[in-house]
Coordinates of C-alpha atoms in Angstrom, one line a residue:
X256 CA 0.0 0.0 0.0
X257 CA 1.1 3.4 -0.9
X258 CA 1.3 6.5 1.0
X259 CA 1.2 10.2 0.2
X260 CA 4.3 12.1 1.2
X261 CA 4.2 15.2 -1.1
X262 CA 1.6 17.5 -2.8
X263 CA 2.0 19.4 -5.5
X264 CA -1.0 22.1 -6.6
X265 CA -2.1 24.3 -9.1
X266 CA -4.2 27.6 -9.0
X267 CA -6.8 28.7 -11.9
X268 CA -5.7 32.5 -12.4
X269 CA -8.4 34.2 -14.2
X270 CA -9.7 30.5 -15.8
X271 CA -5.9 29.3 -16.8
X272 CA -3.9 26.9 -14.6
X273 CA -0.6 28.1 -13.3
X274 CA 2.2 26.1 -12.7
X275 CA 2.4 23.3 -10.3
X276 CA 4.0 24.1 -7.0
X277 CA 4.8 22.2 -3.9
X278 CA 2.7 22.5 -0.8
X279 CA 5.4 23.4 1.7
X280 CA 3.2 25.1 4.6
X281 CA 0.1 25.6 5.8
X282 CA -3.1 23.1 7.1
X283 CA -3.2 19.0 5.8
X284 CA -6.2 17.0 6.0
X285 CA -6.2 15.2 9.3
X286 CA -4.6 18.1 11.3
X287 CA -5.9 17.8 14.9
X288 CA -6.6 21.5 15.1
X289 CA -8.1 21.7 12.0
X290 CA -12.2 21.3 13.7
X291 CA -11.2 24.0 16.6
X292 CA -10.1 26.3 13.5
X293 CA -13.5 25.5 11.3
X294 CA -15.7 26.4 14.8
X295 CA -13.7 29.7 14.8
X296 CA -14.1 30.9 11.7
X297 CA -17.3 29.5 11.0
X298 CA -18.4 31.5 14.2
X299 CA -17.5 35.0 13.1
X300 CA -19.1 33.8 9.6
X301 CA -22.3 33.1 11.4
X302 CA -22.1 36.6 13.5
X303 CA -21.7 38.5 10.7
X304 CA -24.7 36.6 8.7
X305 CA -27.0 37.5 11.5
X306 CA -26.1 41.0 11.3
X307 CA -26.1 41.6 7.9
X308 CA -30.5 39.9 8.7
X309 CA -30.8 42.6 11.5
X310 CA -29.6 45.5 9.6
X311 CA -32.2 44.6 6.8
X312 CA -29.4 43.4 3.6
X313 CA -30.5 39.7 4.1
X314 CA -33.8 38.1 4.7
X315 CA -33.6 34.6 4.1
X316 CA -36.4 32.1 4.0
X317 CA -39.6 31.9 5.8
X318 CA -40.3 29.7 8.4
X319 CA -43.2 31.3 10.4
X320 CA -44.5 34.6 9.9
X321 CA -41.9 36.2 12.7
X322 CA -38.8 33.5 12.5
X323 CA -36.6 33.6 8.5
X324 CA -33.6 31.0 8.4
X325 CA -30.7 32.5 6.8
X326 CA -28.2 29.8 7.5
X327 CA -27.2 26.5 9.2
X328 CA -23.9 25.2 9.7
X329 CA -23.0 21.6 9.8
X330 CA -19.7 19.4 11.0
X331 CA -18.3 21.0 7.5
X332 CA -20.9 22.7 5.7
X333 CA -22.5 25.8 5.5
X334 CA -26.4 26.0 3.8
X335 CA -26.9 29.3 3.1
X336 CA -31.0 30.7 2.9
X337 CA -32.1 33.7 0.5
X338 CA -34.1 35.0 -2.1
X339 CA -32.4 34.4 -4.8
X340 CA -31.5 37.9 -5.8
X341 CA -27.7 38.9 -6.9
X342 CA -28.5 41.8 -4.6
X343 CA -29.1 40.3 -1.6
X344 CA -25.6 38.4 -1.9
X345 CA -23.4 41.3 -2.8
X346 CA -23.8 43.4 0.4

């Protein structure tokens, strides 16, 4: 059975692939802290969703006449709720 020591990646820039290079830094998958670092960022994500509901930019979907949904988050997933206008997404 083979392993995987090295990765090697390449980047669209503007639709065209670059040139491969070598991952050298940065987070694998497996790292331990990798979950703690996902609940972190995900977190501010979610506080600035619910802001952007309160201060009127997004509405999302309706549930019950008082309560919309405009997201819920997952072990490593992120649904996101909304009208469906371009506007509503480029706050």
């Amino acid at each position: 059975m083979a392993r995987v020591c090295n990765a090697h990646f390449v980047v669209l820039v503007n639709g065209s692939p670059s040139g491969f290079f070598k991952g050298s830094r940065g987070l694998r998958q497996g790292f331990p802290l990798s979950p703690l670092l996902f609940s972190l960022v995900i977190e501010g994500f979610s506080q600035l969703i619910l802001k952007a509901k309160h201060e009127g930019h997004l509405k999302g979907i309706k549930i019950t006449e008082i309560h919309h949904m405009t997201h819920l988050l997952f072990v490593d997933n992120v649904l996101l709720f909304g009208l469906g206008s371009q506007a509503e997404w480029y706050v």
